[in-house]
CSV table of C-alpha atoms and ligand atoms in Angstrom, one decimal:
chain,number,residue,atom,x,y,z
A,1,UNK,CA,-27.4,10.1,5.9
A,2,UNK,CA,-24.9,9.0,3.7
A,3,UNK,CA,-24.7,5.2,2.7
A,4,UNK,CA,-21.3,3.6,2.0
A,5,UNK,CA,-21.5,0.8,0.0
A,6,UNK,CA,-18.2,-1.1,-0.4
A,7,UNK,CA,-19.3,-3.7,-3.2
A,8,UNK,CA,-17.3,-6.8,-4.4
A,9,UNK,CA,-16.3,-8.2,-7.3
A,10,UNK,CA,-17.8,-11.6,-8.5
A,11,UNK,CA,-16.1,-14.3,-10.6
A,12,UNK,CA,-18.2,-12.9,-13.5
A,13,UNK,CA,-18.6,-9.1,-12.6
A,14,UNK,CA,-16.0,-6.7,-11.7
A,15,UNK,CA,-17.9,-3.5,-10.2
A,16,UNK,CA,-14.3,-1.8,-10.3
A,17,UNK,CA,-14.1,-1.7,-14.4
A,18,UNK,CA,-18.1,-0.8,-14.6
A,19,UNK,CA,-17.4,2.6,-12.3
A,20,UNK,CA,-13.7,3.5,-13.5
A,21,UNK,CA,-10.9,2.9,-16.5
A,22,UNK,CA,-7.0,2.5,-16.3
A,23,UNK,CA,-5.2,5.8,-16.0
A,24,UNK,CA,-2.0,4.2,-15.8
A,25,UNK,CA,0.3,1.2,-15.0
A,26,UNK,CA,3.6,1.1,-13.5
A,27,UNK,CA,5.4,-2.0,-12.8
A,28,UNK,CA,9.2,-1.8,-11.9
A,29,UNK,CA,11.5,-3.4,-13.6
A,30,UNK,CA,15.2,-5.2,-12.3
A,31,UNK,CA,17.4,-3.0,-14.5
A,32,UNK,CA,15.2,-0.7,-16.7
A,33,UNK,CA,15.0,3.0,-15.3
A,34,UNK,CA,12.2,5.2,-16.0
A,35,UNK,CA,11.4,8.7,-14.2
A,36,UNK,CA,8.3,10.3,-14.8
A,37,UNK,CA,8.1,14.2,-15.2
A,38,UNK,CA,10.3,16.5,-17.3
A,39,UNK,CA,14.0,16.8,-17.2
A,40,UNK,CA,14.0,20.4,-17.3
A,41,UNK,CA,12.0,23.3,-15.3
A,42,UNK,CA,10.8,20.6,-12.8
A,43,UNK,CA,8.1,21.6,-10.6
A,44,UNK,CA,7.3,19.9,-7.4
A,45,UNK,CA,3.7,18.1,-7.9
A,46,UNK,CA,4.0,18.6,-4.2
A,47,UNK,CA,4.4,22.3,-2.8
A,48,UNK,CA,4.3,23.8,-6.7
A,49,UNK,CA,7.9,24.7,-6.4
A,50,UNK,CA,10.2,25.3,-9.3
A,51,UNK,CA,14.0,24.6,-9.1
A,52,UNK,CA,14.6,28.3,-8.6
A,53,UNK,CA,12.3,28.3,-5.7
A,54,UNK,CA,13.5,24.6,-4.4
A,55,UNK,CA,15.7,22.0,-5.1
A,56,UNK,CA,15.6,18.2,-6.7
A,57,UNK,CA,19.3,17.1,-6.5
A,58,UNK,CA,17.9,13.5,-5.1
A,59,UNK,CA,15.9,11.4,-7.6
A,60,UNK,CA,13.3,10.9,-6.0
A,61,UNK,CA,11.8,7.2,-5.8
A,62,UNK,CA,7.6,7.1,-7.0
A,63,UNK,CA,6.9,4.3,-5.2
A,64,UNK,CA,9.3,3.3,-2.0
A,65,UNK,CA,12.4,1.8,-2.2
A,66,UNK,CA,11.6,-0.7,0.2
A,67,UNK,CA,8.6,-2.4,-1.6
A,68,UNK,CA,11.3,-3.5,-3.6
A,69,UNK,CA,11.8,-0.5,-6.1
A,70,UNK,CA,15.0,0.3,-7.7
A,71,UNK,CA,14.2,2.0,-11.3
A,72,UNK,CA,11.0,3.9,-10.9
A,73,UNK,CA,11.6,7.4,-9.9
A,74,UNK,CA,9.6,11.0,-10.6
A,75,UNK,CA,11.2,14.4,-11.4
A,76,UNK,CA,7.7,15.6,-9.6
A,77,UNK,CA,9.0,15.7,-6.1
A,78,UNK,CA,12.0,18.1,-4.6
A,79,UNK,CA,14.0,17.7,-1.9
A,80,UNK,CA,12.1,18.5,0.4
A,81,UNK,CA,9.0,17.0,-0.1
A,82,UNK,CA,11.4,13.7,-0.5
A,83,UNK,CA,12.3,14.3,2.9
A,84,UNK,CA,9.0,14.5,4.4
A,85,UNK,CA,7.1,11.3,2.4
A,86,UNK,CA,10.5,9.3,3.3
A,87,UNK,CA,9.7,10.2,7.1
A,88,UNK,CA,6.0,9.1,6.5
A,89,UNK,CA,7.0,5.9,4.6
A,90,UNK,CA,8.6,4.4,8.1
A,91,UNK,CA,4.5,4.3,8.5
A,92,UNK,CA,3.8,2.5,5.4
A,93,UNK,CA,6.8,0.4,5.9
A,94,UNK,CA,5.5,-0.8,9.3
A,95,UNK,CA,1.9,-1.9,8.3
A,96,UNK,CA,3.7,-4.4,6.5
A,97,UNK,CA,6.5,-5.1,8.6
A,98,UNK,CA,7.1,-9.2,9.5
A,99,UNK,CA,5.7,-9.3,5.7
A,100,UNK,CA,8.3,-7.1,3.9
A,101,UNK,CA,11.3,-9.6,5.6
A,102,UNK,CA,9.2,-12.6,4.3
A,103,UNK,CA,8.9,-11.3,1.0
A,104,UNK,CA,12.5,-11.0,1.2
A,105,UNK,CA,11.8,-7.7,-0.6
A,106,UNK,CA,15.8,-5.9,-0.6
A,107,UNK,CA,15.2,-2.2,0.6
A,108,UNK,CA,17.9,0.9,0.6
A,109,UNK,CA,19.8,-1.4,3.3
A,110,UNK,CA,19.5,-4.9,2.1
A,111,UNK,CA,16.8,-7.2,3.5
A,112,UNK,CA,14.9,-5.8,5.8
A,113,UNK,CA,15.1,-7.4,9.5
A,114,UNK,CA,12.1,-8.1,11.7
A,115,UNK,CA,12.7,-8.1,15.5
A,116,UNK,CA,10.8,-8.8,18.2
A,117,UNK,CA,13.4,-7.8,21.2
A,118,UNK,CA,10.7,-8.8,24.2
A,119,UNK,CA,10.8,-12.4,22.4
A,120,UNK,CA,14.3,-12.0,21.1
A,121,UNK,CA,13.7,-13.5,17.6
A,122,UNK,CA,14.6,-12.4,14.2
A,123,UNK,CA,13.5,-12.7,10.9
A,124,UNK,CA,15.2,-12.1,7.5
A,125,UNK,CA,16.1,-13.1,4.1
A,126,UNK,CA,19.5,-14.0,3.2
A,127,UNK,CA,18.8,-14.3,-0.3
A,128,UNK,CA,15.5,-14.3,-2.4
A,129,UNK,CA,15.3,-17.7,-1.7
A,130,UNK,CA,16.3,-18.1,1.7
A,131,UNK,CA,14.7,-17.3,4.8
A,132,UNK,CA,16.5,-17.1,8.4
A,133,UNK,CA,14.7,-17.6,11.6
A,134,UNK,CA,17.0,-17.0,14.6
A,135,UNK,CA,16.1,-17.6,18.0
A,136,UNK,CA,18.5,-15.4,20.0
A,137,UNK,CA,17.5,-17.6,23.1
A,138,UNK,CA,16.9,-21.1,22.4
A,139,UNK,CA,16.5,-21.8,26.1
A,140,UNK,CA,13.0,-19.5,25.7
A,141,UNK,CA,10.2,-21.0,24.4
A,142,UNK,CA,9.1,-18.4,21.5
A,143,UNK,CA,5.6,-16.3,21.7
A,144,UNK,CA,6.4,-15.8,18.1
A,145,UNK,CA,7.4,-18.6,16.1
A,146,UNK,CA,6.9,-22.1,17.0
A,147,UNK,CA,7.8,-25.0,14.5
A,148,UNK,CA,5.7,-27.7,13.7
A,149,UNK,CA,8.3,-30.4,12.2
A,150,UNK,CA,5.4,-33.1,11.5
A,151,UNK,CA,4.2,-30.9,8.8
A,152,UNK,CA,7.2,-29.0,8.2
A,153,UNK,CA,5.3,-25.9,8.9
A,154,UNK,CA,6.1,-22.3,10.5
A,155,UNK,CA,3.1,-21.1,13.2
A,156,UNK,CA,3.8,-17.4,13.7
A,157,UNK,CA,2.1,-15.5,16.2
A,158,UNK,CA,3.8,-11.7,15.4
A,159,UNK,CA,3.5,-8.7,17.2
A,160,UNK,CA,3.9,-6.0,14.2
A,161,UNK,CA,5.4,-2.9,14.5
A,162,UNK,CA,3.7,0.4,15.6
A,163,UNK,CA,2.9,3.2,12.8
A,164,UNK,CA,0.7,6.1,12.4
A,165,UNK,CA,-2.3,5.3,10.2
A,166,UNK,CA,-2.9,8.5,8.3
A,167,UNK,CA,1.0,8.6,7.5
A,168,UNK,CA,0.9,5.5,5.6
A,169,UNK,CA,-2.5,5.9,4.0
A,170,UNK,CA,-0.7,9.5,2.9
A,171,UNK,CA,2.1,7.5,1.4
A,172,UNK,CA,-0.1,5.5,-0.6
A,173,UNK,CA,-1.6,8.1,-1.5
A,174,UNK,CA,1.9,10.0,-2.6
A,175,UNK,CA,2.1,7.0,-5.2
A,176,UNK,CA,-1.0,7.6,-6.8
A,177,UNK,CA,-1.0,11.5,-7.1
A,178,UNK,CA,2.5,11.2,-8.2
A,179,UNK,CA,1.5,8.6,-11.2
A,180,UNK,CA,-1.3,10.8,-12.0
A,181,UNK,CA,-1.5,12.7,-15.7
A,182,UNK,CA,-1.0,16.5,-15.4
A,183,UNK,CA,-4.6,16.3,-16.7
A,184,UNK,CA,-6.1,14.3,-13.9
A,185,UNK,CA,-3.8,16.1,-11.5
A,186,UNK,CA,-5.5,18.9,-11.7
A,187,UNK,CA,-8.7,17.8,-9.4
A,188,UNK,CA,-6.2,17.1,-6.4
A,189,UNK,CA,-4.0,20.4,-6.8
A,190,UNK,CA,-6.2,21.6,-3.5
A,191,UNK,CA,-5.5,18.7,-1.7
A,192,UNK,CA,-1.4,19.1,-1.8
A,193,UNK,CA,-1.4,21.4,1.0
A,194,UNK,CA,-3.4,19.0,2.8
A,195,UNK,CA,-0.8,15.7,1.8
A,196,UNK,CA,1.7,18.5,3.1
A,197,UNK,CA,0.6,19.2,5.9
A,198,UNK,CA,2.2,17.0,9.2
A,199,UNK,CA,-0.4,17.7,11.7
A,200,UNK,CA,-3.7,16.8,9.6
A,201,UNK,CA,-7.2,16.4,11.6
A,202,UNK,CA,-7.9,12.7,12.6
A,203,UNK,CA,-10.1,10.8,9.8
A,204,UNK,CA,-10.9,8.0,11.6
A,205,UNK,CA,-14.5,8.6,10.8
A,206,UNK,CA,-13.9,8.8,7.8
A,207,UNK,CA,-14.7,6.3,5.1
A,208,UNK,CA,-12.2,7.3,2.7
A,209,UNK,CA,-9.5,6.4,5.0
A,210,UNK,CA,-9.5,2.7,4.6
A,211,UNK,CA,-7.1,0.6,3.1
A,212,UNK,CA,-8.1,-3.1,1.7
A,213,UNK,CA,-5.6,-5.3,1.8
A,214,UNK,CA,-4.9,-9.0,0.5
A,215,UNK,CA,-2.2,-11.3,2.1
A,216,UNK,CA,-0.4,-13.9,-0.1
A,217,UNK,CA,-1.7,-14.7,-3.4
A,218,UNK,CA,-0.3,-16.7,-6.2
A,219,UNK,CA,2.6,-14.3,-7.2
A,220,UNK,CA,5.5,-13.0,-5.2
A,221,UNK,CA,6.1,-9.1,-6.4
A,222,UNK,CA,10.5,-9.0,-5.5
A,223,UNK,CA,9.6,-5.7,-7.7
A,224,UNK,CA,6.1,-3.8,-7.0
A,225,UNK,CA,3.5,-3.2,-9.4
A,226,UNK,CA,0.7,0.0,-9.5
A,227,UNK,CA,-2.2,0.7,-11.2
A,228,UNK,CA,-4.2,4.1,-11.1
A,229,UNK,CA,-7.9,3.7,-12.2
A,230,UNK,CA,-9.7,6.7,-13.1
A,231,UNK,CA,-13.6,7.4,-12.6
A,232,UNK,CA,-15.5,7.1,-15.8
A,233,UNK,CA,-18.0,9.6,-16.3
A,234,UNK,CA,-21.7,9.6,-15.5
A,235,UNK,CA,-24.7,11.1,-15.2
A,236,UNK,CA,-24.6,11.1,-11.1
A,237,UNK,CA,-20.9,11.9,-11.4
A,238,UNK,CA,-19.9,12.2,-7.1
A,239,UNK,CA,-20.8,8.5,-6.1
A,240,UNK,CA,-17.1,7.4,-6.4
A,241,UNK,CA,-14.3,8.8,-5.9
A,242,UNK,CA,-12.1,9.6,-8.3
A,243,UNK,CA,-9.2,7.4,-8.2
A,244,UNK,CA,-8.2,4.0,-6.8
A,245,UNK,CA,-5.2,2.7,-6.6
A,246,UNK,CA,-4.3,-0.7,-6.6
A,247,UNK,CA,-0.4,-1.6,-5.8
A,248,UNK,CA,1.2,-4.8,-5.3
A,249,UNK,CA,4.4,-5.0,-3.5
A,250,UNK,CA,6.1,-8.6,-2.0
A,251,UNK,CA,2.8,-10.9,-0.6
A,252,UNK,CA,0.6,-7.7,-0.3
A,253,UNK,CA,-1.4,-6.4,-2.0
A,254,UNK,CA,-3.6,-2.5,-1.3
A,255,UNK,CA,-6.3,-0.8,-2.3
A,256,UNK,CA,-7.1,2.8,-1.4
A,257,UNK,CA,-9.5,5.7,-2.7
A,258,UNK,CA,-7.8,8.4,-3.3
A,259,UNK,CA,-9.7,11.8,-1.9
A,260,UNK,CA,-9.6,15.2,-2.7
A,261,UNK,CA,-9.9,18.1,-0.1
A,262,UNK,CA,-13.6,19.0,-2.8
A,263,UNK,CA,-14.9,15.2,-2.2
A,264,UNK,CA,-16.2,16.8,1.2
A,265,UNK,CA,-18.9,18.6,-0.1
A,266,UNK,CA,-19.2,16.8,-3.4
A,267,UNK,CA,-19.3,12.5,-2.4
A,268,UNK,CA,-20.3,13.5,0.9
A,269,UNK,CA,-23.2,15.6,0.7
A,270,UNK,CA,-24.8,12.2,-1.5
A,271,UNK,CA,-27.1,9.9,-0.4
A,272,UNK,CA,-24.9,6.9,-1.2
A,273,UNK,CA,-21.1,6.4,-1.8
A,274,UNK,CA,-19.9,3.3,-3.6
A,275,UNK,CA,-16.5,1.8,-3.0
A,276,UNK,CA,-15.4,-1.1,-5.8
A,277,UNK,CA,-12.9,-3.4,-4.9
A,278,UNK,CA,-10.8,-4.4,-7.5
A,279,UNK,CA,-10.5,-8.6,-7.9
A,280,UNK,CA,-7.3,-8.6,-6.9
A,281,UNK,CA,-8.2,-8.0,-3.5
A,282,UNK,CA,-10.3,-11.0,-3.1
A,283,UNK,CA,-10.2,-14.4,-4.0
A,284,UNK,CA,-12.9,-15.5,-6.4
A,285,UNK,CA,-14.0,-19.0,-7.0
A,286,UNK,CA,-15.8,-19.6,-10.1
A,287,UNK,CA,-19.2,-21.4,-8.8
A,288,UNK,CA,-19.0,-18.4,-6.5
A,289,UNK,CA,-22.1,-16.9,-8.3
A,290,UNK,CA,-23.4,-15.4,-4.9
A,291,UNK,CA,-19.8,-14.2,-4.1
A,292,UNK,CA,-20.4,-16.0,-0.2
A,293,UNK,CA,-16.7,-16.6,0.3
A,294,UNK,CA,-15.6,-13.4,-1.0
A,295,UNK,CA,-14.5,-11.0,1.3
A,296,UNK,CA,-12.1,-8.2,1.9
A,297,UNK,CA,-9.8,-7.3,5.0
A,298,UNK,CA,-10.0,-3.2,5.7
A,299,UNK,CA,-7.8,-1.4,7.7
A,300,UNK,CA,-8.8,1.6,8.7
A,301,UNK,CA,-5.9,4.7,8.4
A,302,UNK,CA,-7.4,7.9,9.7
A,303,UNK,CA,-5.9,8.7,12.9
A,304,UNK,CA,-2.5,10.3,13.6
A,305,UNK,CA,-1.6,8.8,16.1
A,306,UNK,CA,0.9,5.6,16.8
A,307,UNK,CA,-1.1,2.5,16.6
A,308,UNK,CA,0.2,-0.5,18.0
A,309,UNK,CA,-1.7,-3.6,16.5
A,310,UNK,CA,-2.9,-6.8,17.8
A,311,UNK,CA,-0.9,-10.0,17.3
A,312,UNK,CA,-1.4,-11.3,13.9
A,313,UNK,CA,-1.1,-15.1,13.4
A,314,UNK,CA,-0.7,-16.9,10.4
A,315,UNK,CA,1.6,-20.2,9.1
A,316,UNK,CA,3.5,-21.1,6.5
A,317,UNK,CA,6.0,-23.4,4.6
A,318,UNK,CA,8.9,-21.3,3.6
A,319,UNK,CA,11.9,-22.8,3.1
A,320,UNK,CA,13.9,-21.2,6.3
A,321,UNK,CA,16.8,-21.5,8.2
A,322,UNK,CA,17.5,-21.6,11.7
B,401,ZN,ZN1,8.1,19.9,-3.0
């Protein structure tokens, strides 16, 4: 039987540096481009395509233009492959949906809007400061939104968007491989065809398949940060995986593992796999010694198919108009 630990951090331990060092750190600037890969003889990280085999006339974005990305971009990917991760990326887009509008987070097309057409609302930035709530029918009371001008206070109640699972865990995982050195590359050249492939076997068993995610927080990403962390090496070497990635985009922020087609036989054939969370996924008080209040939120993306998800509540105090 294999045992899945998922451990947390504690105000004065972080499980996540013990197990596993920074490969790398992106964080996207406003005006400061940077693409990773070679100029010349590209090959696609993707489907090992060279640009006699394939083309790369699009730059392709390395992490998605509408977590607020403008200047980070990757000479790894071709055309095509661009083509397919953009189609998955409607998936990654949608497990954050109402969130990316109140991020005000400005995408390929401007602001994102969020809709509900059943309770004919609409939510979207005007600028990074503003906030517009419309209700298209003010005679109908709102599922949705309901305002609370005591406290000057915003209850939503939002039905989010319908995705497929595995494609946005695949995007996410698109972000890590393609910020990975050549060198640690090499481990997940196996699992391409797998990233590749559009009609992948359900994982919803599968532990690897979760993503952790944090809502709000102290900062406000308008552009998104990454950070790769590699395994560091030991003497019972399979009992992590080898990369997490951690990214930060608007008010969210993810954590996935990132597998390799190999980590079948090689985590899962264990006795125990261990699964650090990073402390930026929970929130850490300092006289937390027995970490009682920490805890993280999972989501599990394994299956391929849509997903609608329950109604999400939360409230806030942005600054909005009507
Ligand atoms: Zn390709």
């Amino acid at each position: 039987m294999l045992d899945i630990k998922v451990v947390l951090p504690t105000f004065e331990k972080s499980p996540l540096h013990e197990a596993y060092s920074i490969s790398k750190v992106l964080s996207a600037k406003r005006s400061k481009k940077v693409i990773l890969g070679k100029k010349k003889d590209k090959v696609c990280r993707f489907c090992s395509m060279n640009e006699s085999q394939t083309s790369f006339k699009n730059l392709a974005h390395l992490i998605p233009e509408f977590m607020g990305n403008k200047t980070l971009f990757s000479n790894y990917e071709c055309d095509n492959c661009n083509n397919y991760f953009g189609n998955l990326e409607t998936s990654l887009s949608g497990l954050g949906g109402v969130f990316n509008s109140l991020a005000t987070l400005k995408g390929k097309k401007g602001f994102p809007k969020f809709k509900d057409n059943s309770d004919e609302i609409e939510i979207f930035a005007r600028s990074i400061k503003d906030i517009v709530i419309r209700f298209n029918n003010p005679e109908k009371k709102s599922r949705s939104i309901q305002r609370d001008t005591n406290n000057k206070l915003y209850h939503f109640n939002i039905q989010q968007p319908s995705y497929i699972p595995q494609n946005a865990f695949k995007s996410l995982m698109k972000i890590g491989v393609g910020m990975m050195p050549e060198t640690e590359f090499n481990d997940y050249k196996n699992t391409m065809a797998w990233l590749l492939d559009g009609n992948s076997v359900d994982q919803t068993n599968n532990p690897l398949f979760q993503v952790y995610r944090k809502l709000g927080g102290e900062r406000r990403f308008l552009q998104p940060w990454a950070i790769l962390f590699k395994k560091r090496e030991f003497n019972n070497n399979y009992l992590y995986p080898k990369h997490t990635l951690v990214i930060f985009y608007g008010i969210l922020t993810y954590q996935i593992f990132i597998p390799t087609v190999e980590d079948k036989d090689l985590l899962f054939n264990q006795n125990e796999m261990i699964l650090p969370i990073s402390k930026y996924l929970v929130e850490l008080k300092r006289n937390d010694k027995v970490n009682n209040t920490a805890h993280v939120v999972p989501i599990n993306l394994g299956s391929n198919l849509k997903f609608r998800p329950k109604r999400i509540e939360f409230s806030s105090h942005f600054r909005t108009h009507e």
